Amino acid sequence: EPSVTEAVAGAARACELDECVVKQICKDAGQSCEDADHAVAGDWECVCAPPSTTRNTAAPAATCILDECEHGGGKDLCVSIGQTCNDSNKAANASDDFVCTCPAPQTGTATGEAATCILDECEHGGGKDLCVSIGQTCNDSNKAANASDDFVCTCPAPQTGTATGEA
């Protein structure tokens, strides 16, 4: 390894050394290298490529991580429309493995894309509260997340009668 000092006319003179040029650890790992102060030894850092944000000072190369819920697809597809996002595999080379989940009381999940959310009002919400709680049957034929109060309560036999969105 080159010396960081050299003698000039009988006196030591500080030399600068770009450790990124000398050490190829970062480059070999496909990362960039930053040496903030060429006069200070051991201060170089391996830096992961964006959108990964990991850095590691003075060897070994950084372990790059990518949370797609923070940067990229999960943030754009899930979070922006009110769904939760979970990226359990944060390896930099793992992409489109995040999971979008619909907010309660809706149900639905999808990997690598926004979830299709459904709302069964007979299981959660008005139909369960109004129909089922008083012994009537409930049918919610339109389970779209934005469809509400369209469930149908039906009286038990031998009684007759139905009501939409109410008992």
mmCIF file of N, CA and C in Angstrom, residues 10-140:
data_model
loop_
_atom_site.group_PDB
_atom_site.id
_atom_site.type_symbol
_atom_site.label_atom_id
_atom_site.label_comp_id
_atom_site.label_asym_id
_atom_site.label_seq_id
_atom_site.Cartn_x
_atom_site.Cartn_y
_atom_site.Cartn_z
ATOM 1 N N GLY A 10 14.326 16.880 3.177
ATOM 2 C CA GLY A 10 14.604 16.627 4.572
ATOM 3 C C GLY A 10 13.412 16.751 5.494
ATOM 4 N N ALA A 11 12.223 17.124 4.991
ATOM 5 C CA ALA A 11 11.034 17.253 5.840
ATOM 6 C C ALA A 11 9.919 16.369 5.279
ATOM 7 N N ALA A 12 9.139 15.824 6.193
ATOM 8 C CA ALA A 12 8.018 14.992 5.744
ATOM 9 C C ALA A 12 6.915 15.900 5.205
ATOM 10 N N ARG A 13 6.297 15.479 4.126
ATOM 11 C CA ARG A 13 5.209 16.234 3.541
ATOM 12 C C ARG A 13 4.019 15.289 3.418
ATOM 13 N N ALA A 14 2.830 15.753 3.824
ATOM 14 C CA ALA A 14 1.625 14.926 3.736
ATOM 15 C C ALA A 14 1.243 14.741 2.278
ATOM 16 N N CYS A 15 0.978 13.526 1.937
ATOM 17 C CA CYS A 15 0.520 13.207 0.583
ATOM 18 C C CYS A 15 -0.932 12.805 0.637
ATOM 19 N N GLU A 16 -1.576 12.980 -0.468
ATOM 20 C CA GLU A 16 -2.969 12.555 -0.535
ATOM 21 C C GLU A 16 -3.049 11.227 -1.255
ATOM 22 N N LEU A 17 -3.957 10.394 -0.789
ATOM 23 C CA LEU A 17 -4.143 9.084 -1.373
ATOM 24 C C LEU A 17 -5.640 8.815 -1.489
ATOM 25 N N ASP A 18 -6.103 8.629 -2.692
ATOM 26 C CA ASP A 18 -7.510 8.270 -2.892
ATOM 27 C C ASP A 18 -7.607 6.759 -2.716
ATOM 28 N N GLU A 19 -8.073 6.360 -1.539
ATOM 29 C CA GLU A 19 -8.128 4.935 -1.225
ATOM 30 C C GLU A 19 -9.081 4.176 -2.147
ATOM 31 N N CYS A 20 -10.019 4.862 -2.762
ATOM 32 C CA CYS A 20 -10.948 4.205 -3.684
ATOM 33 C C CYS A 20 -10.222 3.692 -4.923
ATOM 34 N N VAL A 21 -9.148 4.396 -5.316
ATOM 35 C CA VAL A 21 -8.366 3.962 -6.465
ATOM 36 C C VAL A 21 -7.538 2.731 -6.087
ATOM 37 N N VAL A 22 -6.986 2.743 -4.900
ATOM 38 C CA VAL A 22 -6.126 1.658 -4.441
ATOM 39 C C VAL A 22 -6.941 0.412 -4.085
ATOM 40 N N LYS A 23 -8.037 0.619 -3.382
ATOM 41 C CA LYS A 23 -8.856 -0.505 -2.925
ATOM 42 C C LYS A 23 -10.012 -0.704 -3.911
ATOM 43 N N GLN A 24 -10.163 -1.890 -4.393
ATOM 44 C CA GLN A 24 -11.192 -2.173 -5.406
ATOM 45 C C GLN A 24 -12.389 -2.920 -4.821
ATOM 46 N N ILE A 25 -12.468 -2.991 -3.488
ATOM 47 C CA ILE A 25 -13.545 -3.750 -2.828
ATOM 48 C C ILE A 25 -14.916 -3.270 -3.281
ATOM 49 N N CYS A 26 -15.124 -1.964 -3.292
ATOM 50 C CA CYS A 26 -16.435 -1.415 -3.663
ATOM 51 C C CYS A 26 -16.751 -1.722 -5.116
ATOM 52 N N LYS A 27 -15.793 -1.419 -5.979
ATOM 53 C CA LYS A 27 -15.997 -1.634 -7.415
ATOM 54 C C LYS A 27 -16.298 -3.105 -7.696
ATOM 55 N N ASP A 28 -15.563 -4.004 -7.044
ATOM 56 C CA ASP A 28 -15.768 -5.440 -7.253
ATOM 57 C C ASP A 28 -17.162 -5.878 -6.815
ATOM 58 N N ALA A 29 -17.773 -5.135 -5.867
ATOM 59 C CA ALA A 29 -19.118 -5.461 -5.383
ATOM 60 C C ALA A 29 -20.206 -4.708 -6.155
ATOM 61 N N GLY A 30 -19.805 -3.958 -7.194
ATOM 62 C CA GLY A 30 -20.782 -3.205 -7.976
ATOM 63 C C GLY A 30 -21.281 -1.960 -7.276
ATOM 64 N N GLN A 31 -20.467 -1.432 -6.358
ATOM 65 C CA GLN A 31 -20.839 -0.259 -5.581
ATOM 66 C C GLN A 31 -19.887 0.883 -5.902
ATOM 67 N N SER A 32 -20.294 2.080 -5.556
ATOM 68 C CA SER A 32 -19.388 3.215 -5.720
ATOM 69 C C SER A 32 -18.575 3.369 -4.437
ATOM 70 N N CYS A 33 -17.502 4.089 -4.552
ATOM 71 C CA CYS A 33 -16.616 4.315 -3.413
ATOM 72 C C CYS A 33 -16.467 5.811 -3.221
ATOM 73 N N GLU A 34 -16.483 6.239 -1.970
ATOM 74 C CA GLU A 34 -16.278 7.643 -1.642
ATOM 75 C C GLU A 34 -15.176 7.747 -0.602
ATOM 76 N N ASP A 35 -14.212 8.588 -0.887
ATOM 77 C CA ASP A 35 -13.122 8.868 0.046
ATOM 78 C C ASP A 35 -13.160 10.359 0.317
ATOM 79 N N ALA A 36 -13.812 10.742 1.394
ATOM 80 C CA ALA A 36 -14.082 12.147 1.699
ATOM 81 C C ALA A 36 -12.818 12.968 1.909
ATOM 82 N N ASP A 37 -11.804 12.371 2.534
ATOM 83 C CA ASP A 37 -10.582 13.125 2.835
ATOM 84 C C ASP A 37 -9.390 12.271 2.437
ATOM 85 N N HIS A 38 -8.747 12.637 1.357
ATOM 86 C CA HIS A 38 -7.635 11.840 0.841
ATOM 87 C C HIS A 38 -6.406 11.884 1.749
ATOM 88 N N ALA A 39 -6.406 12.749 2.740
ATOM 89 C CA ALA A 39 -5.277 12.825 3.678
ATOM 90 C C ALA A 39 -5.494 11.923 4.887
ATOM 91 N N VAL A 40 -6.692 11.356 5.033
ATOM 92 C CA VAL A 40 -7.008 10.509 6.182
ATOM 93 C C VAL A 40 -7.150 9.068 5.704
ATOM 94 N N ALA A 41 -6.404 8.170 6.309
ATOM 95 C CA ALA A 41 -6.473 6.755 5.938
ATOM 96 C C ALA A 41 -7.664 6.082 6.607
ATOM 97 N N GLY A 42 -8.301 5.177 5.891
ATOM 98 C CA GLY A 42 -9.372 4.365 6.463
ATOM 99 C C GLY A 42 -10.733 5.036 6.533
ATOM 100 N N ASP A 43 -10.920 6.149 5.830
ATOM 101 C CA ASP A 43 -12.208 6.831 5.903
ATOM 102 C C ASP A 43 -13.062 6.636 4.646
ATOM 103 N N TRP A 44 -12.637 5.773 3.748
ATOM 104 C CA TRP A 44 -13.388 5.533 2.523
ATOM 105 C C TRP A 44 -14.633 4.699 2.816
ATOM 106 N N GLU A 45 -15.650 4.851 1.962
ATOM 107 C CA GLU A 45 -16.917 4.133 2.151
ATOM 108 C C GLU A 45 -17.382 3.513 0.846
ATOM 109 N N CYS A 46 -17.911 2.303 0.957
ATOM 110 C CA CYS A 46 -18.622 1.697 -0.166
ATOM 111 C C CYS A 46 -20.074 2.167 -0.060
ATOM 112 N N VAL A 47 -20.639 2.558 -1.190
ATOM 113 C CA VAL A 47 -21.998 3.102 -1.209
ATOM 114 C C VAL A 47 -22.836 2.329 -2.220
ATOM 115 N N CYS A 48 -23.978 1.835 -1.752
ATOM 116 C CA CYS A 48 -24.878 1.093 -2.635
ATOM 117 C C CYS A 48 -25.508 2.036 -3.645
ATOM 118 N N ALA A 49 -25.864 1.482 -4.796
ATOM 119 C CA ALA A 49 -26.521 2.274 -5.840
ATOM 120 C C ALA A 49 -27.948 2.605 -5.424
ATOM 121 N N PRO A 50 -28.427 3.813 -5.741
ATOM 122 C CA PRO A 50 -29.806 4.190 -5.412
ATOM 123 C C PRO A 50 -30.791 3.231 -6.078
ATOM 124 N N PRO A 51 -31.926 2.961 -5.493
ATOM 125 C CA PRO A 51 -32.442 3.631 -4.316
ATOM 126 C C PRO A 51 -31.983 3.020 -2.991
ATOM 127 N N SER A 52 -31.111 2.014 -3.020
ATOM 128 C CA SER A 52 -30.554 1.509 -1.762
ATOM 129 C C SER A 52 -29.781 2.632 -1.092
ATOM 130 N N THR A 53 -29.750 2.620 0.220
ATOM 131 C CA THR A 53 -29.135 3.734 0.929
ATOM 132 C C THR A 53 -28.020 3.301 1.870
ATOM 133 N N THR A 54 -27.604 2.066 1.813
ATOM 134 C CA THR A 54 -26.630 1.545 2.767
ATOM 135 C C THR A 54 -25.206 1.985 2.409
ATOM 136 N N ARG A 55 -24.408 2.238 3.459
ATOM 137 C CA ARG A 55 -23.003 2.607 3.317
ATOM 138 C C ARG A 55 -22.217 1.766 4.321
ATOM 139 N N ASN A 56 -20.938 1.531 4.032
ATOM 140 C CA ASN A 56 -20.084 0.851 4.994
ATOM 141 C C ASN A 56 -18.689 1.437 4.889
ATOM 142 N N THR A 57 -18.124 1.813 6.024
ATOM 143 C CA THR A 57 -16.809 2.449 6.044
ATOM 144 C C THR A 57 -15.701 1.419 6.168
ATOM 145 N N ALA A 58 -14.709 1.568 5.310
ATOM 146 C CA ALA A 58 -13.446 0.832 5.366
ATOM 147 C C ALA A 58 -13.579 -0.682 5.406
ATOM 148 N N ALA A 59 -14.239 -1.252 4.466
ATOM 149 C CA ALA A 59 -14.326 -2.704 4.217
ATOM 150 C C ALA A 59 -15.143 -3.419 5.275
ATOM 151 N N PRO A 60 -15.837 -4.445 4.995
ATOM 152 C CA PRO A 60 -16.028 -4.940 3.622
ATOM 153 C C PRO A 60 -17.027 -4.076 2.871
ATOM 154 N N ALA A 61 -17.367 -4.492 1.676
ATOM 155 C CA ALA A 61 -18.362 -3.755 0.889
ATOM 156 C C ALA A 61 -19.671 -3.707 1.665
ATOM 157 N N ALA A 62 -20.478 -2.700 1.402
ATOM 158 C CA ALA A 62 -21.757 -2.541 2.099
ATOM 159 C C ALA A 62 -22.725 -3.645 1.708
ATOM 160 N N THR A 63 -23.597 -4.013 2.649
ATOM 161 C CA THR A 63 -24.687 -4.935 2.346
ATOM 162 C C THR A 63 -25.851 -4.069 1.894
ATOM 163 N N CYS A 64 -26.151 -4.108 0.612
ATOM 164 C CA CYS A 64 -27.161 -3.216 0.056
ATOM 165 C C CYS A 64 -28.560 -3.745 0.342
ATOM 166 N N ILE A 65 -29.424 -2.839 0.762
ATOM 167 C CA ILE A 65 -30.816 -3.205 1.015
ATOM 168 C C ILE A 65 -31.725 -2.265 0.236
ATOM 169 N N LEU A 66 -32.889 -2.754 -0.080
ATOM 170 C CA LEU A 66 -33.881 -1.947 -0.780
ATOM 171 C C LEU A 66 -35.247 -2.268 -0.192
ATOM 172 N N ASP A 67 -35.815 -1.299 0.498
ATOM 173 C CA ASP A 67 -37.177 -1.443 1.023
ATOM 174 C C ASP A 67 -38.094 -0.783 -0.004
ATOM 175 N N GLU A 68 -38.768 -1.609 -0.788
ATOM 176 C CA GLU A 68 -39.620 -1.090 -1.857
ATOM 177 C C GLU A 68 -40.829 -0.321 -1.327
ATOM 178 N N CYS A 69 -41.118 -0.461 -0.047
ATOM 179 C CA CYS A 69 -42.205 0.311 0.550
ATOM 180 C C CYS A 69 -41.756 1.737 0.854
ATOM 181 N N GLU A 70 -40.453 1.947 0.951
ATOM 182 C CA GLU A 70 -39.896 3.276 1.185
ATOM 183 C C GLU A 70 -39.499 3.940 -0.132
ATOM 184 N N HIS A 71 -38.970 3.150 -1.040
ATOM 185 C CA HIS A 71 -38.462 3.656 -2.318
ATOM 186 C C HIS A 71 -38.960 2.736 -3.415
ATOM 187 N N GLY A 72 -39.728 3.245 -4.324
ATOM 188 C CA GLY A 72 -40.113 2.452 -5.477
ATOM 189 C C GLY A 72 -41.546 1.976 -5.477
ATOM 190 N N GLY A 73 -41.743 0.817 -6.086
ATOM 191 C CA GLY A 73 -43.063 0.287 -6.384
ATOM 192 C C GLY A 73 -44.049 0.258 -5.250
ATOM 193 N N GLY A 74 -43.641 -0.229 -4.087
ATOM 194 C CA GLY A 74 -44.565 -0.326 -2.963
ATOM 195 C C GLY A 74 -45.088 1.024 -2.513
ATOM 196 N N LYS A 75 -44.213 1.999 -2.497
ATOM 197 C CA LYS A 75 -44.621 3.344 -2.095
ATOM 198 C C LYS A 75 -45.582 3.918 -3.133
ATOM 199 N N ASP A 76 -45.265 3.732 -4.399
ATOM 200 C CA ASP A 76 -46.095 4.280 -5.476
ATOM 201 C C ASP A 76 -47.425 3.559 -5.595
ATOM 202 N N LEU A 77 -47.414 2.243 -5.465
ATOM 203 C CA LEU A 77 -48.622 1.468 -5.720
ATOM 204 C C LEU A 77 -49.500 1.258 -4.492
ATOM 205 N N CYS A 78 -48.920 1.009 -3.339
ATOM 206 C CA CYS A 78 -49.709 0.704 -2.133
ATOM 207 C C CYS A 78 -50.009 1.951 -1.311
ATOM 208 N N VAL A 79 -48.963 2.551 -0.813
ATOM 209 C CA VAL A 79 -49.077 3.642 0.144
ATOM 210 C C VAL A 79 -49.850 4.825 -0.434
ATOM 211 N N SER A 80 -49.625 5.114 -1.710
ATOM 212 C CA SER A 80 -50.270 6.278 -2.327
ATOM 213 C C SER A 80 -51.786 6.145 -2.401
ATOM 214 N N ILE A 81 -52.329 4.909 -2.299
ATOM 215 C CA ILE A 81 -53.785 4.727 -2.357
ATOM 216 C C ILE A 81 -54.354 4.229 -1.027
ATOM 217 N N GLY A 82 -53.576 4.378 0.045
ATOM 218 C CA GLY A 82 -54.084 4.056 1.375
ATOM 219 C C GLY A 82 -53.946 2.611 1.800
ATOM 220 N N GLN A 83 -53.230 1.815 1.035
ATOM 221 C CA GLN A 83 -52.989 0.434 1.432
ATOM 222 C C GLN A 83 -51.679 0.365 2.211
ATOM 223 N N THR A 84 -51.524 -0.678 3.022
ATOM 224 C CA THR A 84 -50.259 -0.857 3.722
ATOM 225 C C THR A 84 -49.323 -1.659 2.833
ATOM 226 N N CYS A 85 -48.045 -1.491 3.080
ATOM 227 C CA CYS A 85 -47.031 -2.150 2.270
ATOM 228 C C CYS A 85 -46.068 -2.879 3.195
ATOM 229 N N ASN A 86 -45.685 -4.083 2.805
ATOM 230 C CA ASN A 86 -44.705 -4.852 3.567
ATOM 231 C C ASN A 86 -43.705 -5.454 2.580
ATOM 232 N N ASP A 87 -42.434 -5.184 2.805
ATOM 233 C CA ASP A 87 -41.381 -5.748 1.974
ATOM 234 C C ASP A 87 -40.485 -6.576 2.881
ATOM 235 N N SER A 88 -40.784 -7.857 3.001
ATOM 236 C CA SER A 88 -40.041 -8.708 3.935
ATOM 237 C C SER A 88 -38.669 -9.106 3.397
ATOM 238 N N ASN A 89 -38.463 -9.038 2.079
ATOM 239 C CA ASN A 89 -37.165 -9.350 1.494
ATOM 240 C C ASN A 89 -36.558 -8.050 0.984
ATOM 241 N N LYS A 90 -35.661 -7.484 1.761
ATOM 242 C CA LYS A 90 -35.091 -6.183 1.439
ATOM 243 C C LYS A 90 -33.762 -6.286 0.699
ATOM 244 N N ALA A 91 -33.451 -7.440 0.159
ATOM 245 C CA ALA A 91 -32.223 -7.580 -0.626
ATOM 246 C C ALA A 91 -32.311 -6.654 -1.832
ATOM 247 N N ALA A 92 -31.194 -6.017 -2.165
ATOM 248 C CA ALA A 92 -31.186 -5.036 -3.252
ATOM 249 C C ALA A 92 -31.586 -5.645 -4.584
ATOM 250 N N ASN A 93 -31.345 -6.937 -4.755
ATOM 251 C CA ASN A 93 -31.688 -7.572 -6.034
ATOM 252 C C ASN A 93 -33.088 -8.189 -6.035
ATOM 253 N N ALA A 94 -33.836 -8.025 -4.963
ATOM 254 C CA ALA A 94 -35.209 -8.549 -4.895
ATOM 255 C C ALA A 94 -36.164 -7.418 -5.240
ATOM 256 N N SER A 95 -36.847 -7.551 -6.350
ATOM 257 C CA SER A 95 -37.753 -6.477 -6.741
ATOM 258 C C SER A 95 -39.155 -7.028 -6.983
ATOM 259 N N ASP A 96 -40.121 -6.151 -6.789
ATOM 260 C CA ASP A 96 -41.538 -6.474 -6.980
ATOM 261 C C ASP A 96 -42.008 -7.628 -6.102
ATOM 262 N N ASP A 97 -41.422 -7.737 -4.885
ATOM 263 C CA ASP A 97 -41.845 -8.774 -3.948
ATOM 264 C C ASP A 97 -42.566 -8.179 -2.742
ATOM 265 N N PHE A 98 -42.836 -6.874 -2.786
ATOM 266 C CA PHE A 98 -43.571 -6.221 -1.709
ATOM 267 C C PHE A 98 -45.034 -6.668 -1.754
ATOM 268 N N VAL A 99 -45.714 -6.581 -0.610
ATOM 269 C CA VAL A 99 -47.116 -7.006 -0.523
ATOM 270 C C VAL A 99 -47.977 -5.812 -0.116
ATOM 271 N N CYS A 100 -48.986 -5.517 -0.926
ATOM 272 C CA CYS A 100 -49.970 -4.480 -0.606
ATOM 273 C C CYS A 100 -51.144 -5.145 0.098
ATOM 274 N N THR A 101 -51.642 -4.514 1.165
ATOM 275 C CA THR A 101 -52.772 -5.038 1.922
ATOM 276 C C THR A 101 -53.817 -3.944 2.084
ATOM 277 N N CYS A 102 -55.067 -4.316 1.852
ATOM 278 C CA CYS A 102 -56.177 -3.361 1.961
ATOM 279 C C CYS A 102 -56.414 -2.977 3.416
ATOM 280 N N PRO A 103 -56.887 -1.747 3.638
ATOM 281 C CA PRO A 103 -57.185 -1.328 5.005
ATOM 282 C C PRO A 103 -58.470 -1.988 5.511
ATOM 283 N N ALA A 104 -58.511 -2.319 6.809
ATOM 284 C CA ALA A 104 -59.710 -2.912 7.408
ATOM 285 C C ALA A 104 -60.851 -1.901 7.352
ATOM 286 N N PRO A 105 -62.056 -2.320 7.175
ATOM 287 C CA PRO A 105 -62.542 -3.692 7.168
ATOM 288 C C PRO A 105 -62.490 -4.355 5.798
ATOM 289 N N GLN A 106 -61.885 -3.715 4.820
ATOM 290 C CA GLN A 106 -61.740 -4.335 3.510
ATOM 291 C C GLN A 106 -60.742 -5.472 3.604
ATOM 292 N N THR A 107 -60.817 -6.385 2.669
ATOM 293 C CA THR A 107 -59.852 -7.485 2.623
ATOM 294 C C THR A 107 -59.237 -7.545 1.236
ATOM 295 N N GLY A 108 -58.034 -8.071 1.169
ATOM 296 C CA GLY A 108 -57.343 -8.253 -0.095
ATOM 297 C C GLY A 108 -55.867 -7.964 0.046
ATOM 298 N N THR A 109 -55.049 -8.770 -0.624
ATOM 299 C CA THR A 109 -53.606 -8.562 -0.679
ATOM 300 C C THR A 109 -53.141 -8.870 -2.100
ATOM 301 N N ALA A 110 -51.994 -8.326 -2.459
ATOM 302 C CA ALA A 110 -51.381 -8.621 -3.753
ATOM 303 C C ALA A 110 -49.881 -8.425 -3.629
ATOM 304 N N THR A 111 -49.132 -9.228 -4.366
ATOM 305 C CA THR A 111 -47.679 -9.131 -4.371
ATOM 306 C C THR A 111 -47.221 -8.392 -5.624
ATOM 307 N N GLY A 112 -46.434 -7.344 -5.410
ATOM 308 C CA GLY A 112 -45.866 -6.605 -6.521
ATOM 309 C C GLY A 112 -46.820 -5.662 -7.223
ATOM 310 N N GLU A 113 -48.014 -5.494 -6.682
ATOM 311 C CA GLU A 113 -49.001 -4.591 -7.282
ATOM 312 C C GLU A 113 -50.034 -4.200 -6.241
ATOM 313 N N ALA A 114 -50.838 -3.194 -6.570
ATOM 314 C CA ALA A 114 -51.896 -2.772 -5.651
ATOM 315 C C ALA A 114 -52.902 -3.907 -5.496
ATOM 316 N N ALA A 115 -53.414 -4.069 -4.288
ATOM 317 C CA ALA A 115 -54.399 -5.119 -4.016
ATOM 318 C C ALA A 115 -55.776 -4.696 -4.516
ATOM 319 N N THR A 116 -56.572 -5.675 -4.910
ATOM 320 C CA THR A 116 -57.980 -5.441 -5.221
ATOM 321 C C THR A 116 -58.731 -5.635 -3.913
ATOM 322 N N CYS A 117 -59.308 -4.564 -3.419
ATOM 323 C CA CYS A 117 -59.949 -4.603 -2.108
ATOM 324 C C CYS A 117 -61.429 -4.950 -2.253
ATOM 325 N N ILE A 118 -61.890 -5.799 -1.338
ATOM 326 C CA ILE A 118 -63.309 -6.128 -1.303
ATOM 327 C C ILE A 118 -63.864 -5.828 0.084
ATOM 328 N N LEU A 119 -65.163 -5.561 0.107
ATOM 329 C CA LEU A 119 -65.828 -5.289 1.374
ATOM 330 C C LEU A 119 -67.119 -6.089 1.395
ATOM 331 N N ASP A 120 -67.161 -7.130 2.191
ATOM 332 C CA ASP A 120 -68.375 -7.927 2.372
ATOM 333 C C ASP A 120 -69.076 -7.376 3.599
ATOM 334 N N GLU A 121 -70.114 -6.587 3.360
ATOM 335 C CA GLU A 121 -70.819 -5.936 4.470
ATOM 336 C C GLU A 121 -71.562 -6.929 5.353
ATOM 337 N N CYS A 122 -71.727 -8.150 4.888
ATOM 338 C CA CYS A 122 -72.363 -9.169 5.730
ATOM 339 C C CYS A 122 -71.355 -9.757 6.716
ATOM 340 N N GLU A 123 -70.074 -9.606 6.423
ATOM 341 C CA GLU A 123 -69.018 -10.066 7.325
ATOM 342 C C GLU A 123 -68.509 -8.927 8.208
ATOM 343 N N HIS A 124 -68.448 -7.745 7.634
ATOM 344 C CA HIS A 124 -67.906 -6.576 8.338
ATOM 345 C C HIS A 124 -68.819 -5.393 8.061
ATOM 346 N N GLY A 125 -69.311 -4.780 9.092
ATOM 347 C CA GLY A 125 -70.076 -3.554 8.890
ATOM 348 C C GLY A 125 -71.571 -3.730 8.974
ATOM 349 N N GLY A 126 -72.287 -2.905 8.208
ATOM 350 C CA GLY A 126 -73.736 -2.761 8.291
ATOM 351 C C GLY A 126 -74.538 -4.032 8.239
ATOM 352 N N GLY A 127 -74.272 -4.899 7.284
ATOM 353 C CA GLY A 127 -75.051 -6.133 7.157
ATOM 354 C C GLY A 127 -74.928 -7.028 8.370
ATOM 355 N N LYS A 128 -73.725 -7.156 8.867
ATOM 356 C CA LYS A 128 -73.506 -7.983 10.057
ATOM 357 C C LYS A 128 -74.215 -7.357 11.257
ATOM 358 N N ASP A 129 -74.068 -6.051 11.396
ATOM 359 C CA ASP A 129 -74.664 -5.357 12.538
ATOM 360 C C ASP A 129 -76.191 -5.367 12.477
ATOM 361 N N LEU A 130 -76.742 -5.154 11.291
ATOM 362 C CA LEU A 130 -78.193 -5.018 11.176
ATOM 363 C C LEU A 130 -78.923 -6.339 10.945
ATOM 364 N N CYS A 131 -78.497 -7.128 9.988
ATOM 365 C CA CYS A 131 -79.225 -8.349 9.610
ATOM 366 C C CYS A 131 -78.934 -9.506 10.569
ATOM 367 N N VAL A 132 -77.686 -9.890 10.603
ATOM 368 C CA VAL A 132 -77.274 -11.087 11.327
ATOM 369 C C VAL A 132 -77.571 -10.968 12.820
ATOM 370 N N SER A 133 -77.377 -9.777 13.362
ATOM 371 C CA SER A 133 -77.568 -9.609 14.801
ATOM 372 C C SER A 133 -79.023 -9.832 15.239
ATOM 373 N N ILE A 134 -79.987 -9.744 14.304
ATOM 374 C CA ILE A 134 -81.396 -9.974 14.675
ATOM 375 C C ILE A 134 -81.965 -11.229 14.007
ATOM 376 N N GLY A 135 -81.069 -12.116 13.543
ATOM 377 C CA GLY A 135 -81.507 -13.403 13.035
ATOM 378 C C GLY A 135 -81.911 -13.426 11.576
ATOM 379 N N GLN A 136 -81.671 -12.391 10.841
ATOM 380 C CA GLN A 136 -81.983 -12.397 9.415
ATOM 381 C C GLN A 136 -80.738 -12.824 8.639
ATOM 382 N N THR A 137 -80.947 -13.269 7.405
ATOM 383 C CA THR A 137 -79.807 -13.612 6.565
ATOM 384 C C THR A 137 -79.368 -12.364 5.806
ATOM 385 N N CYS A 138 -78.135 -12.364 5.433
ATOM 386 C CA CYS A 138 -77.554 -11.200 4.756
ATOM 387 C C CYS A 138 -76.885 -11.659 3.472
ATOM 388 N N ASN A 139 -77.065 -10.884 2.406
ATOM 389 C CA ASN A 139 -76.410 -11.160 1.134
ATOM 390 C C ASN A 139 -75.851 -9.843 0.596
ATOM 391 N N ASP A 140 -74.556 -9.826 0.322
ATOM 392 C CA ASP A 140 -73.905 -8.646 -0.257
ATOM 393 C C ASP A 140 -73.339 -9.074 -1.605
#
